[in-house]
Each structure stands twice: as C-alpha cells, then as structure tokens.
Short mmCIF file of C-alpha atoms and ligand atoms in Angstrom, two decimals:
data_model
loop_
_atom_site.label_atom_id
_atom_site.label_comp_id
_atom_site.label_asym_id
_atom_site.label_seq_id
_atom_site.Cartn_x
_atom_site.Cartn_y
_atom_site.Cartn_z
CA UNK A 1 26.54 -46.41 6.30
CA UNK A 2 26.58 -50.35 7.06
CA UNK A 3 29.54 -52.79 5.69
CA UNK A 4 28.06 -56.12 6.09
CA UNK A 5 24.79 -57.87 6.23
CA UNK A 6 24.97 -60.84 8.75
CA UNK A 7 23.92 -60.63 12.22
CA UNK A 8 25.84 -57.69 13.03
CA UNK A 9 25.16 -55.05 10.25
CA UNK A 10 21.60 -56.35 8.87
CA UNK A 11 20.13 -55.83 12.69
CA UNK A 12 21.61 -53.05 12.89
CA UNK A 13 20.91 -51.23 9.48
CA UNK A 14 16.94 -52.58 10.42
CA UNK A 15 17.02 -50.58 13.51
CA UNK A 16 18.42 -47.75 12.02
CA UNK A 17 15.84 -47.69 9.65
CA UNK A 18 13.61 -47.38 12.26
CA UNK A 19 14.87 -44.50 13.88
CA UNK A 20 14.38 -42.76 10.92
CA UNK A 21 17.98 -42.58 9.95
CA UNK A 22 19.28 -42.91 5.91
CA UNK A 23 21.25 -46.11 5.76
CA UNK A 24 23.26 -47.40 3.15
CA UNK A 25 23.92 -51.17 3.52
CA UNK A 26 26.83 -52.04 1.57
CA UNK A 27 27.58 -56.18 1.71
CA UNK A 28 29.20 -59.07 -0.28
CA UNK A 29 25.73 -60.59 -0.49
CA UNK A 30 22.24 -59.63 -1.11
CA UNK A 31 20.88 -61.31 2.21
CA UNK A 32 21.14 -61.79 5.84
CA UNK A 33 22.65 -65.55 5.79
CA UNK A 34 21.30 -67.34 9.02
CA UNK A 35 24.82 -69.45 10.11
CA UNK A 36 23.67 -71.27 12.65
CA UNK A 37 21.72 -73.20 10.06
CA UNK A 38 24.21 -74.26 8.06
CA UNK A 39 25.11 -77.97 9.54
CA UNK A 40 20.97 -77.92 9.11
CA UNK A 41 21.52 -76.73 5.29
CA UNK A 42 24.54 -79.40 4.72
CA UNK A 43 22.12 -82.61 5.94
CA UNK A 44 19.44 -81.29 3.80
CA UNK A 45 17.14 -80.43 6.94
CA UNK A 46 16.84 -76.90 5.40
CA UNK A 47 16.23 -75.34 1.94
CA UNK A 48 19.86 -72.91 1.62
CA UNK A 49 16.43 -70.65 0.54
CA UNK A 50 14.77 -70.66 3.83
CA UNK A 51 18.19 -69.83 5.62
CA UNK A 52 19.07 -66.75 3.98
CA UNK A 53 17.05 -63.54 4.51
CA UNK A 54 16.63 -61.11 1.60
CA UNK A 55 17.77 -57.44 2.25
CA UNK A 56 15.38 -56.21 -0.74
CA UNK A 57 11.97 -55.66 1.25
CA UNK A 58 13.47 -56.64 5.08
CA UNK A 59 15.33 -52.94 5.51
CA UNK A 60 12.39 -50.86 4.62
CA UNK A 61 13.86 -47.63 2.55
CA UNK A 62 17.67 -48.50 3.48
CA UNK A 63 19.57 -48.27 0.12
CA UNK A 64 21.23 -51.49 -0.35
CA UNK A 65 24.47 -51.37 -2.60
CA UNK A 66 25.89 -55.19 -3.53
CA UNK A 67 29.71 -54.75 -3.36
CA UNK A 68 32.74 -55.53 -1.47
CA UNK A 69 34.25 -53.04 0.29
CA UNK A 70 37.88 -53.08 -0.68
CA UNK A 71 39.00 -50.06 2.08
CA UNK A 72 38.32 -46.90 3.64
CA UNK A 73 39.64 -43.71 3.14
CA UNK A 74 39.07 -42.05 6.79
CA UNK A 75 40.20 -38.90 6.02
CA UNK A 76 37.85 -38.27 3.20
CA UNK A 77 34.96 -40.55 4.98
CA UNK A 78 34.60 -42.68 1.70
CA UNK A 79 34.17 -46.24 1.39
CA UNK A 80 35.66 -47.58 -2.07
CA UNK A 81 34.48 -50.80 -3.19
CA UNK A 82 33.86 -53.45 -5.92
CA UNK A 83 30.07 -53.79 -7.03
CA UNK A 84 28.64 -57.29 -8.09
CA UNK A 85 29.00 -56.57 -11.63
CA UNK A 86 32.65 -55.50 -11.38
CA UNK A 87 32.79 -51.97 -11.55
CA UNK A 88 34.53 -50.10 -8.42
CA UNK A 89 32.88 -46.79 -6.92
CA UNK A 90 33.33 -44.60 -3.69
CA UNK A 91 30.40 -44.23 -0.98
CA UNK A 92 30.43 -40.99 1.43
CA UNK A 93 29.35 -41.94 4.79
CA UNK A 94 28.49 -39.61 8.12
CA UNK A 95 28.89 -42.36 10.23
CA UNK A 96 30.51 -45.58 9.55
CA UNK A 97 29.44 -49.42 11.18
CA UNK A 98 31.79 -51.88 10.79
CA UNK A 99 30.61 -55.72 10.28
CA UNK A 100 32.13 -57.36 7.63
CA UNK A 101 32.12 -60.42 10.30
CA UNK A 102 35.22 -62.80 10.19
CA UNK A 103 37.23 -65.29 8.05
CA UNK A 104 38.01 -69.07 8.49
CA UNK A 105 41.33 -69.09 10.57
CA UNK A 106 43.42 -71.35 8.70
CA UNK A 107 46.43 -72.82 10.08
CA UNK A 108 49.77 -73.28 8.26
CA UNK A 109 49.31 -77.18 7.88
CA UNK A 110 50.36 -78.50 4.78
CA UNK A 111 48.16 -79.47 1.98
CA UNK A 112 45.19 -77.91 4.45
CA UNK A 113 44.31 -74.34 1.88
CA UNK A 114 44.69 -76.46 -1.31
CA UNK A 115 42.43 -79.58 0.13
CA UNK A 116 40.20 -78.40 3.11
CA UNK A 117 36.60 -77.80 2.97
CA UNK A 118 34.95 -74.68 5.26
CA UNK A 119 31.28 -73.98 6.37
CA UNK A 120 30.73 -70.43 6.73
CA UNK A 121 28.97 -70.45 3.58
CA UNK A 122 26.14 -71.01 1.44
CA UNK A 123 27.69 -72.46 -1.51
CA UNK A 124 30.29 -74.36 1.23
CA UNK A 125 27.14 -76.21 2.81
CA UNK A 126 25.47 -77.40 -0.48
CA UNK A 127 28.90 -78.53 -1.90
CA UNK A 128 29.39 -80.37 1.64
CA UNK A 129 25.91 -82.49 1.34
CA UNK A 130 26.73 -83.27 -2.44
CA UNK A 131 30.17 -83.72 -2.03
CA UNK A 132 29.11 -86.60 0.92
CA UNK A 133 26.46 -88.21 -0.67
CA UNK A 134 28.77 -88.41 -4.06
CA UNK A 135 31.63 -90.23 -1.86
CA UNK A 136 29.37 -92.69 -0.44
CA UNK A 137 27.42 -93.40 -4.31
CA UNK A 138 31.48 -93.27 -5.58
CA UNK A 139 32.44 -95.60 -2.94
CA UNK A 140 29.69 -98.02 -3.41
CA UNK A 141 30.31 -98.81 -7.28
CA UNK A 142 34.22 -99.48 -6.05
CA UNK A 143 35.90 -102.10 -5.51
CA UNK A 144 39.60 -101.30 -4.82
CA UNK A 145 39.72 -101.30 -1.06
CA UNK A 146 41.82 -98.46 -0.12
CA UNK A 147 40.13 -95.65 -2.69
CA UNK A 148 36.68 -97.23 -1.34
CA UNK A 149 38.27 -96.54 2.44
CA UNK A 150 39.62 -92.77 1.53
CA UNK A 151 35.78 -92.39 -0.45
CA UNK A 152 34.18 -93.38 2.79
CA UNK A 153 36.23 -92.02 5.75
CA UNK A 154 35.39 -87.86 6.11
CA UNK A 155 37.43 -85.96 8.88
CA UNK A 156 36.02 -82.56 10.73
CA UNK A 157 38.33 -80.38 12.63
CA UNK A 158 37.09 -78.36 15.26
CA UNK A 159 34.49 -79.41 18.37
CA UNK A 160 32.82 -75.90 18.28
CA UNK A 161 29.60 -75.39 17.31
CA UNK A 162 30.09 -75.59 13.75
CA UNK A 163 32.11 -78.72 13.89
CA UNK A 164 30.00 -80.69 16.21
CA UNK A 165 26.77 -79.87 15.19
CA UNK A 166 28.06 -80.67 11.54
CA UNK A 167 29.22 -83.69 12.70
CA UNK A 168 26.51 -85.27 15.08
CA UNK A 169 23.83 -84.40 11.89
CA UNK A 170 25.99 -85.69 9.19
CA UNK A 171 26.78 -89.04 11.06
CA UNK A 172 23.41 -89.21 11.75
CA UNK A 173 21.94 -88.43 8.17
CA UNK A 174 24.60 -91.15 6.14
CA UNK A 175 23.96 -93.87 8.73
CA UNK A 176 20.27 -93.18 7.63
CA UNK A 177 21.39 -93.66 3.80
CA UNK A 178 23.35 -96.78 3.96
CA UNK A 179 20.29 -99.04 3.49
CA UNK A 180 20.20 -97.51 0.00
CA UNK A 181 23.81 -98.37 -0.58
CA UNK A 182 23.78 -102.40 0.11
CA UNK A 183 27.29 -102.80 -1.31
CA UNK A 184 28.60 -100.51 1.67
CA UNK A 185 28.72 -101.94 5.40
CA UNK A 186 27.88 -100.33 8.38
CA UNK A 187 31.80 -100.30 9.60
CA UNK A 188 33.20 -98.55 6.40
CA UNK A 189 31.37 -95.40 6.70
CA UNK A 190 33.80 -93.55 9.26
CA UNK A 191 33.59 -89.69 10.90
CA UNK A 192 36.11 -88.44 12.63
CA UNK A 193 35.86 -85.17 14.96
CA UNK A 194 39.17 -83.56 15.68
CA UNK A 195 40.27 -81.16 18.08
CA UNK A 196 43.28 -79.97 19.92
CA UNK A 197 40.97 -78.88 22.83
CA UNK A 198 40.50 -81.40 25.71
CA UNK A 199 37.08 -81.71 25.38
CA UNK A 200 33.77 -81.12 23.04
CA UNK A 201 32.19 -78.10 23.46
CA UNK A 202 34.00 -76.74 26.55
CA UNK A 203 31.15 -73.23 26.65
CA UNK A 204 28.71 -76.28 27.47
CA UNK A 205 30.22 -77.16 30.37
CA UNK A 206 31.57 -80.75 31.47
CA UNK A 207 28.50 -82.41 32.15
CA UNK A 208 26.79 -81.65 28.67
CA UNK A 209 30.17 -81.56 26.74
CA UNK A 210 30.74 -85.25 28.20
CA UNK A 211 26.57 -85.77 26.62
CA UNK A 212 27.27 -84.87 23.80
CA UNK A 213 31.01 -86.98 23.50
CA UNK A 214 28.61 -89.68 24.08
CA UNK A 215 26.25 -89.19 21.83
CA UNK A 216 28.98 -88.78 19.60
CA UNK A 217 30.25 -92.13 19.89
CA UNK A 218 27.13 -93.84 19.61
CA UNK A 219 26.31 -92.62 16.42
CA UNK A 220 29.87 -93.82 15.44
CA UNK A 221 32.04 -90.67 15.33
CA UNK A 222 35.60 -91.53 16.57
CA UNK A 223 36.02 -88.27 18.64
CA UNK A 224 40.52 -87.35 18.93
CA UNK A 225 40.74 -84.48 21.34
CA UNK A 226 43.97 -83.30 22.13
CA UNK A 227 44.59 -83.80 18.68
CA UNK A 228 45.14 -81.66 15.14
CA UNK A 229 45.96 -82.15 11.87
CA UNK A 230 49.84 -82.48 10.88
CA UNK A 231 49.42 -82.61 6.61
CA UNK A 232 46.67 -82.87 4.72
CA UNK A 233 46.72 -84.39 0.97
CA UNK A 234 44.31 -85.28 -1.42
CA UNK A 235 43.48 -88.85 -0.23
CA UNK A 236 45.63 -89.30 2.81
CA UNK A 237 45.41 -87.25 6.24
CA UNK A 238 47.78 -86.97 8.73
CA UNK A 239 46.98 -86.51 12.71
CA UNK A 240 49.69 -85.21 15.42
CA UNK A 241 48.56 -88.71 17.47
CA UNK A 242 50.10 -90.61 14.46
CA UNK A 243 47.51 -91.88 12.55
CA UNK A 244 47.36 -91.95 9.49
CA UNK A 245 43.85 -92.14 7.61
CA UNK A 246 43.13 -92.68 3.61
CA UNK A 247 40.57 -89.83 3.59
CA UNK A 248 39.02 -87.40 0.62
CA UNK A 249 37.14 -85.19 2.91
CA UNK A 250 38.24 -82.88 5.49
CA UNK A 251 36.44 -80.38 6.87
CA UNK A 252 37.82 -77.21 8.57
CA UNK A 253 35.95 -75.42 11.25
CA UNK A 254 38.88 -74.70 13.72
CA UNK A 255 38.28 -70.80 14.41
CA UNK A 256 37.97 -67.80 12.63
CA UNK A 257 39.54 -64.40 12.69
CA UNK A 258 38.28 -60.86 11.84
CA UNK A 259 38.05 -60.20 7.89
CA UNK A 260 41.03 -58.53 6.17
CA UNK A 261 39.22 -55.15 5.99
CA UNK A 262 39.47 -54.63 9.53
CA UNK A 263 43.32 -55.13 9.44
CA UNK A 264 43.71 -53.20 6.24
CA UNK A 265 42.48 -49.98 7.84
CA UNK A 266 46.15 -49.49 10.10
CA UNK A 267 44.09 -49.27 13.34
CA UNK A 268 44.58 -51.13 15.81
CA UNK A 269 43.35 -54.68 16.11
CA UNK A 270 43.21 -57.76 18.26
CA UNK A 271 43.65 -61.26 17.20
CA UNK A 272 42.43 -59.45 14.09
CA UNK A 273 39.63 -58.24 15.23
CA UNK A 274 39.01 -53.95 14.77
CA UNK A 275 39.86 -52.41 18.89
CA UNK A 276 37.04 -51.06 19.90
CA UNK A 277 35.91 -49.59 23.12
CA UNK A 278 32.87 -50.30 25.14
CA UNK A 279 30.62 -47.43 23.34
CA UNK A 280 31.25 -49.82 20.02
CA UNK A 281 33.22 -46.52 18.63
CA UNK A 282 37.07 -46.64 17.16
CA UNK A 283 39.23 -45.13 19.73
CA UNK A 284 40.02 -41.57 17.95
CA UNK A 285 37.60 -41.54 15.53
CA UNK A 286 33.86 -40.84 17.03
CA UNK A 287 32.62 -41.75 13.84
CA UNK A 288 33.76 -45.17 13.16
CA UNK A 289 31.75 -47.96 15.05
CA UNK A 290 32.89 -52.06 14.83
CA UNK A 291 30.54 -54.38 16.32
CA UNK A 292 30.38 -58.90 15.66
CA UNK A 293 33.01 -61.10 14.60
CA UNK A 294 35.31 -58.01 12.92
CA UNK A 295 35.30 -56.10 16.56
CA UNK A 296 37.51 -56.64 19.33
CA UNK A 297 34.67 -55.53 21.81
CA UNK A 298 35.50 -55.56 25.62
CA UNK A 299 33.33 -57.81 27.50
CA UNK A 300 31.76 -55.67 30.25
CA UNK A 301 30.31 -58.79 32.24
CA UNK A 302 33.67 -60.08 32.68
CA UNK A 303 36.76 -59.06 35.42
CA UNK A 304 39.75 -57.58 33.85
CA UNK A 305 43.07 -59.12 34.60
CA UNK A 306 46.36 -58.35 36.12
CA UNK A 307 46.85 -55.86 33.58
CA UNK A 308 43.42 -54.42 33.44
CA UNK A 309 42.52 -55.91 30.36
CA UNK A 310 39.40 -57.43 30.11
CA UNK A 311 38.29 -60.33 27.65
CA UNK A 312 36.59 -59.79 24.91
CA UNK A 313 33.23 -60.88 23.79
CA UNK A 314 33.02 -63.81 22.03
CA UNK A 315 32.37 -64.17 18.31
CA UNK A 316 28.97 -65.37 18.56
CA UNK A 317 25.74 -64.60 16.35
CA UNK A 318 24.44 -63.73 19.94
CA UNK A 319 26.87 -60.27 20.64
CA UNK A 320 26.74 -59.74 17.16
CA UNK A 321 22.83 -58.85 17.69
CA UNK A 322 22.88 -57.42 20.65
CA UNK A 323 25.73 -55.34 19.43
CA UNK A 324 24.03 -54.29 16.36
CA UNK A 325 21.23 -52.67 18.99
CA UNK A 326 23.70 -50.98 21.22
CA UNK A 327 25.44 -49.71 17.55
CA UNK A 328 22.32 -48.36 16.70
CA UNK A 329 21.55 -46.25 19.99
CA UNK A 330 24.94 -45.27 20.07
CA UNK A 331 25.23 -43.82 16.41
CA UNK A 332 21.98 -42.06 16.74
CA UNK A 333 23.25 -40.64 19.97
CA UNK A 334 26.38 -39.74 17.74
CA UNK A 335 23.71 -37.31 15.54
CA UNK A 336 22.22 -35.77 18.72
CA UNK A 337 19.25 -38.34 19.00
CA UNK A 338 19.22 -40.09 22.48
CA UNK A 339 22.26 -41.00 24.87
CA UNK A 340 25.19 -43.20 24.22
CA UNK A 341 25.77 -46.13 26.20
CA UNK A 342 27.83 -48.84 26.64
CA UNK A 343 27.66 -52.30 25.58
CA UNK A 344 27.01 -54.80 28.51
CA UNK A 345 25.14 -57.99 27.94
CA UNK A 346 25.37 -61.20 30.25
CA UNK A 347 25.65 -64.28 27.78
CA UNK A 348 22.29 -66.11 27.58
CA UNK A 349 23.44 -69.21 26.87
CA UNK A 350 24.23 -71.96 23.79
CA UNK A 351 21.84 -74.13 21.94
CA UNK A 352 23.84 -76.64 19.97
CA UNK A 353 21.51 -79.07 17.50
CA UNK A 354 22.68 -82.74 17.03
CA UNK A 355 20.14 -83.78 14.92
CA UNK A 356 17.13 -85.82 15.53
CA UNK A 357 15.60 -85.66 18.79
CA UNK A 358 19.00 -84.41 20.31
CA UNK A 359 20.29 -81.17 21.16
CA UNK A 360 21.83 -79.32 24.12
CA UNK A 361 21.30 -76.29 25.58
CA UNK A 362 22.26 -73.54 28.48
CA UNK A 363 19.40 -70.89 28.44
CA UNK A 364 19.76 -68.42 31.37
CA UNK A 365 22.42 -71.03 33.25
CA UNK A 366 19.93 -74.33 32.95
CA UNK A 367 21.42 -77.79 31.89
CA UNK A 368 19.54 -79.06 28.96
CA UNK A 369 19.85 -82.38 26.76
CA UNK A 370 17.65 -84.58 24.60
CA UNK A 371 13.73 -83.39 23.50
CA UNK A 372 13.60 -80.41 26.10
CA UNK A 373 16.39 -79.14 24.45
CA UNK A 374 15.69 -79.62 21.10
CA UNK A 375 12.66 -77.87 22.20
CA UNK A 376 14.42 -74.69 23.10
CA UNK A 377 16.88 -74.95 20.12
CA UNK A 378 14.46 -74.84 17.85
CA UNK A 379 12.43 -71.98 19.53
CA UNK A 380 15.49 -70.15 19.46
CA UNK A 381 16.38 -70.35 16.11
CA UNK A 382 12.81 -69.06 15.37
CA UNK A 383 12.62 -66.70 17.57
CA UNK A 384 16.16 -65.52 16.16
CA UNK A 385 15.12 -64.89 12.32
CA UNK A 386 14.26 -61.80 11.56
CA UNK A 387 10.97 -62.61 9.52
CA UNK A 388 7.71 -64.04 10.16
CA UNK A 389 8.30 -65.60 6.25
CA UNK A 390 11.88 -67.21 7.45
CA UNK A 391 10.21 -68.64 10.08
CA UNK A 392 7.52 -70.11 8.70
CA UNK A 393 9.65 -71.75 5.84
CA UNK A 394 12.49 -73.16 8.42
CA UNK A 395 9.77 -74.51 10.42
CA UNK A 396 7.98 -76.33 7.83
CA UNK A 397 11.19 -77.51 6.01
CA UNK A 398 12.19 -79.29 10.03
CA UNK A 399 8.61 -80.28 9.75
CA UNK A 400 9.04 -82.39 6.58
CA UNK A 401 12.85 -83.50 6.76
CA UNK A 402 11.24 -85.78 9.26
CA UNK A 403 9.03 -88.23 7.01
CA UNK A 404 10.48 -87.31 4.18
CA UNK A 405 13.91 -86.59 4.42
CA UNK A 406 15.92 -85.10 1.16
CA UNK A 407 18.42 -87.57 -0.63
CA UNK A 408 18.94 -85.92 -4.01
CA UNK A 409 22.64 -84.09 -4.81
CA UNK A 410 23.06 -81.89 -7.54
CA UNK A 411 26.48 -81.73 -7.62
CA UNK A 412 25.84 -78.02 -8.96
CA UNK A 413 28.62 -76.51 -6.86
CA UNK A 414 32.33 -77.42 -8.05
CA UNK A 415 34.89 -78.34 -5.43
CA UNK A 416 37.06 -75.26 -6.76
CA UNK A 417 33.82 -72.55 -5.56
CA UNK A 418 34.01 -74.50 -1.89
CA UNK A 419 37.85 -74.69 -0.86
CA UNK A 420 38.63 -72.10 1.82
CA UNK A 421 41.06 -70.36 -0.11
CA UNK A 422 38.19 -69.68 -2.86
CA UNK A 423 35.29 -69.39 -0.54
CA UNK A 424 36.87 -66.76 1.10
CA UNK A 425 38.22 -64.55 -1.39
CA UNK A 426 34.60 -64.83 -2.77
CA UNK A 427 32.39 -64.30 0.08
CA UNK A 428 29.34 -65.46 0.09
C1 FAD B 1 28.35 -73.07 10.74
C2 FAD B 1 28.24 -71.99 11.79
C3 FAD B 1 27.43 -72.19 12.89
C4 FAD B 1 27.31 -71.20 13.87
N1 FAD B 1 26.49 -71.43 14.93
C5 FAD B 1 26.34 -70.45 15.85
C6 FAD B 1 25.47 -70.64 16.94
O1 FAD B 1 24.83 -71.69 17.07
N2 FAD B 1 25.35 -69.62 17.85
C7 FAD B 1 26.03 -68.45 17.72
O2 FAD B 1 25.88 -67.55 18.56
N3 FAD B 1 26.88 -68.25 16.70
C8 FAD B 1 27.04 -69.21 15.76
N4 FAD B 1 27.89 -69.01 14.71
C9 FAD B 1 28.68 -67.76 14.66
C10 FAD B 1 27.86 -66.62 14.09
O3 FAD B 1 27.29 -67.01 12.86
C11 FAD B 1 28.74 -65.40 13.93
O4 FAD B 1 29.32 -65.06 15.17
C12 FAD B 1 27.93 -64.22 13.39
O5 FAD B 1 27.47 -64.51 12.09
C13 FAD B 1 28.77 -62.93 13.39
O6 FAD B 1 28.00 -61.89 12.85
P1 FAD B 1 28.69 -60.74 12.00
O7 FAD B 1 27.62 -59.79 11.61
O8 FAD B 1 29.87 -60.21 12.71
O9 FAD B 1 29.27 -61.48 10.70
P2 FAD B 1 28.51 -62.28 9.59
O10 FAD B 1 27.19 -62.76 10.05
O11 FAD B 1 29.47 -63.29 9.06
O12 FAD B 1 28.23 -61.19 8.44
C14 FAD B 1 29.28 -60.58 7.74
C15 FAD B 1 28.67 -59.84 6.56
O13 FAD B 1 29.65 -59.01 5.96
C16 FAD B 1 29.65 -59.19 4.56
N5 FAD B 1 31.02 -58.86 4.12
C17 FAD B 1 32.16 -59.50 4.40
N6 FAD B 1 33.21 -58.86 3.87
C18 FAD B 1 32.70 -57.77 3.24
C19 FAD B 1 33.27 -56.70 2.51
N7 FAD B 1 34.59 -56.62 2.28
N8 FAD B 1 32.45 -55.77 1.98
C20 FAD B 1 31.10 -55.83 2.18
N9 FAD B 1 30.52 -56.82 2.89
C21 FAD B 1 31.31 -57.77 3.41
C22 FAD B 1 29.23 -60.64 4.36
O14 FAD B 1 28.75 -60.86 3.07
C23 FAD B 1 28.15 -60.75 5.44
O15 FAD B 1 26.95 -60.22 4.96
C24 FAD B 1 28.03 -69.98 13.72
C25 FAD B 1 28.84 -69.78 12.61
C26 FAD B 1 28.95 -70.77 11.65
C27 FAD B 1 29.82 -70.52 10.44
#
C-alpha cells in the first residue's frame, strides 16, 4: 500500500503496478499534482488542468482509495483514515510506502498563519493569480494613497525555487498588465523577494544566483537578503532591516517540513522528516518504507561528518522520483522478487523558470542562462510528466500564453480556502 500521490508515491505505485504487484494508493487527492508548475499555474501560463495528473486510468489496475490517512497502527499493519466523503475506515497493508510529502514550514512570526499566503497547492496558485490581478483592478479604482500603496505592493518570502520563480513570472506578468490599468504608474506596482539567506538561489551557484539577482532587479523586484519577516498584519508588513511596508499580500515559501503523519507514528524523525536508512526501509520494521519530502533519506553521494552522519537528500521532486524507483525494487525484493539495494543517485542538476525567454539551469554540472536554458527547462518539465496527454496539454498551453496570454480572474477561490493554516489542514 501507497500513502500519497505526488512524485514520490504516484511513481512509485506506477512501477509497482508494473511488476505485477496489488497496490492500493491511498492520497488526499485524486491526482499526481505537478509542483514545479505552480509559479507557471499562478501567472496563468498553465491550465491548473494540464498540471495535475489523474490517478483514475495513469496506475493501470492499482486500487485508488481518496482519503487522508489519519495514522497507522503498526502492530496490526492497518492504515486508518478519513475518505473524501467523510466516513473513516481501516486499510490492511503487506508492505507499507510512506509519501505523504511535506508541509509549509511556518515560522512563529506574528500575524504570519492568520495573513500569509502558501504555494504548494492547487487551489493556493489560482487564489494567488486572482488575488493579484484583483489588487491591481482594486487599486486602480482608488484613490486614497496609502490603501492604493498596501493594494499594490505584494511581498514573497523565500529565494528558493518556489519563491523566485514565483516572483521573476509574477513581476514579469503585472508589468505586462499595467497598460490595461492607465490610472496605475509604472513605480506603484512593487515586488519584494525576501530572504534571510545571503543570496538567491544558493544550489545555483554564485555566478547564476548573481543572473538571476539581476534579472531580478531589472524587472523591478527589490530583492532583501539577509532579511525576514518580523510581524505580519493585514495591510502593514514588518522586515527585521526596519522597514516597514503598507502591503496586503505576502507570500510564504520559506521551507517546508515533513507532514504530521510522519511525526505522529513515534518513530524516529529528522527535522520532521520519517529516519530512514539507505534501503528506503524504517529501521526495525522491514516492512515500512519512507521515500520524498516525508523521509529523512541519507544521501549516499555525500561524505559523512565528524560524527559519521551524513546529509540527507534534499527535498526535491528529483529524489522523490528516483526514490519512488529504488522503493519499488526494494519492496519487491521485500516479497522475494529481485535484490534490494540502496539508494544512491548523484543530483542532476536545477532548472529554475523566470518567465519569458529566461531561465537557469545546471544539467549534469553545466552553467546555463537565458534561451538555452529555457530550452532545457522546458524539456525537462516534459520529459518529467508522466503522460504523453500532460505533455501535450502543458506544451500547447506555453505555446499559447505567448500571443495570447490569459487576463481573466475568477475570484472562485476565497482567501479563507488559501491561508496556510487552511491549505494545509485541507490538502490539496
Ligand atoms: C511551488 C513549488 C515548486 C517546486 N519546484 C521544484 C523544482 O523545480 N524542482 C524540484 O526538484 N522540486 C521542486 N519542488 C519540490 C517538489 O515538488 C517536492 O520535493 C516533491 O513534490 C516531493 O514529492 P513527495 O512525493 O514527497 O510529496 P508531494 O509531491 O507533495 O506528494 C504528497 C502526496 O501525499 C498526499 N498526502 C499528504 N498527506 C496525506 C495523508 N495524510 N493521507 C493521504 N495522502 C496524503 C498529497 O495529497 C500528495 O498526493 C517544488 C515545490 C513547490 C511547492
């Protein structure tokens, strides 16, 4: 059995399939959703459709149960959980996988739960894009200056991937939109990018990090590294530099930590995330496997320290696949099919989309920026989805956001549905 259907369990529930296994998939939602496309989902590049891929008809025979697994009883091998429609129920399992993925890491900042927007979602990137283009048409009919300067001014915290691809697309996408809004001038419309870290995107090392600051700042975004956020309230944030900015949008994408589930089991866990060793299993308990952002998976590529420790992988879309493969040997193994083995994969690299024509990228240790590696993040991404279908649909939604790019909001998700707090206690 299979908790979770992201990059860690749906890969490896499809490969178990394959090996002729039974597999029940148990998840919080029906499909497989694509994250790396959400900053593309919250400009509008890509239909939320295209970037979610349905279990139904993807897993061949796997049984697929919609639920949320509330714990695990290990001595009995059962699963309880909640199903969609509310009812609770027990699943028996042989052999357990573990990938409920992770949750946003919030800090204890005040005002940041009851205020702060995530994007690990869906229903977080549509309420995003409407939530931005309603600020800017809000701001635009006003005339008092400072609610027009908190409409107008959005703040993102975190220079990871989320947070600067977010960014550098969003920037881009409302500078595109002002010409519609003539009451609005170019100056008002202000992003900020916030992070405590010395520098953007530290995995792509300083010369592309430094790129990508620049690119940054030309399309406007006032970049504070070395920098967080002190309080947070509904129209006013707060930054540990001092500043002080009338603002009704923040944005958190500082981290993430394994989900609850992992924690609520009473095994042990790092930076909550489920200890695992390098075969993927729970020490003690041969059939219990952890693999993605819920697993604290020893990174085999990597020295251990002083204390012969080694670092763990990080919680990447990229491990999570290549995890779910190794899970799959290794549980087949576990039923007498094939040899266990551990988990050992050299990282292949980031591709990071800014939007437009830019991008950056480290495939196999190169340095790339501008078309080339747009070239190469796109690829990726293709090459990454799981179906020809998904494919075809992402690529012809990049295809049209071009010459015809998508300015309608539908204001169909309430703020409520896309706080953390919310989002996360109601995954997807
Ligand atoms: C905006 C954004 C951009 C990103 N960009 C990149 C990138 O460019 N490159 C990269 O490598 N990584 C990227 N990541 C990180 C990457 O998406 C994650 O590392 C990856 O999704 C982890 O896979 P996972 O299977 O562990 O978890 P997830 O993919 O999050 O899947 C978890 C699954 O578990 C289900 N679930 C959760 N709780 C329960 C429960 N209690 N019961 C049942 N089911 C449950 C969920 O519904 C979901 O199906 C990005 C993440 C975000 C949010």
């Amino acid at each position: 059995m299979v908790i979770g259907s992201g990059f860690g369990g749906y890969f490896a529930a499809r490969r178990l399939r394959r090996q002729g296994l039974d597999v029940t998939v148990l998840s919080a939602t029906d499909g497989m959703v694509y994250a790396p496309l959400l900053p593309d989902v919250a400009v509008g590049a890509v239909d939320p459709r295209s970037a979610v891929v349905p279990l139904t008809g993807t897993l061949g025979r796997a049984r697929i149960v919609r639920g949320r697994a509330d714990g695990v009883d290990l001595d009995a091998r059962q699963v309880h959980y909640t199903g969609a429609d509310g009812s609770t129920a027990d699943l028996p399992y042989d052999r357990l996988l573990l990938a409920p993925g992770s949750v946003t890491r919030l800090l204890d900042i005040p005002g940041l739960a009851d205020h702060a927007i995530g994007l690990k979602t869906v229903t977080e990137a549509l309420y995003l894009r409407d939530h931005v283009l309603g600020r800017i048409e809000a701001a635009s009919a006003m005339d008092d200056p400072d609610r027009r300067r908190a409409a107008l001014t959005f703040v993102v915290v975190g220079a990871g991937y989320a947070g600067t691809e977010l960014v550098a697309q969003m920037a881009r996408m409302t500078g595109q939109l002002l010409p519609l809004h003539p009451r609005i001038r170019p100056g008002e419309l202000r992003w900020f990018l916030v992070d405590v870290a010395p520098a953007v995107m530290p995995e792509l090392g300083s010369r592309l990090g430094e790129d990508a600051l620049q690119l940054l700042r030309r399309r406007g975004v006032d970049v504070r590294l070395k920098t967080s956020v002190q309080r947070v309230t509904a129209d006013r944030v707060t930054l540990t530099d001092g500043t002080e900015l009338d603002c009704t949008t923040v944005v958190w994408c500082a981290g993430v930590t394994g989900n609850p589930l992992v924690s609520s089991l009473g095994l042990p866990t790092s930076k909550g995330r489920l200890v695992v060793g390098a075969d993927l299993t729970v020490p003690g308990h041969p059939e219990l496997f952890a693999i993605g952002d819920a697993a604290a998976v020893p990174d085999l590529t990597k020295d251990p320290d002083r204390d012969g420790h080694r670092p763990l992988c990080p919680p990447t879309a990229q491990h999570a696949m290549r995890q779910a493969t190794a899970a799959a040997r290794n549980i087949a193994a576990s039923l007498g099919r094939g040899r266990a083995r551990p988990y050992h994969h050299h990282d292949l690299g980031l591709v990071v989309d800014l939007g437009g024509p830019d991008a950056a990228a480290t495939p196999l240790g190169l340095h790339l920026a501008g078309r080339t590696a747009k070239v190469v993040t796109r690829g990726y991404h293709l090459y990454a989805l799981p179906t020809v279908r998904r494919r075809a649909r992402v690529a012809a939604d990049w295809a049209l956001a071009g010459p015809l790019p998508d300015d309608v909001s539908f204001g169909a998700v309430d703020r409520d549905e896309a706080l953390i707090t919310t989002a996360e206690a109601d995954r997807p």
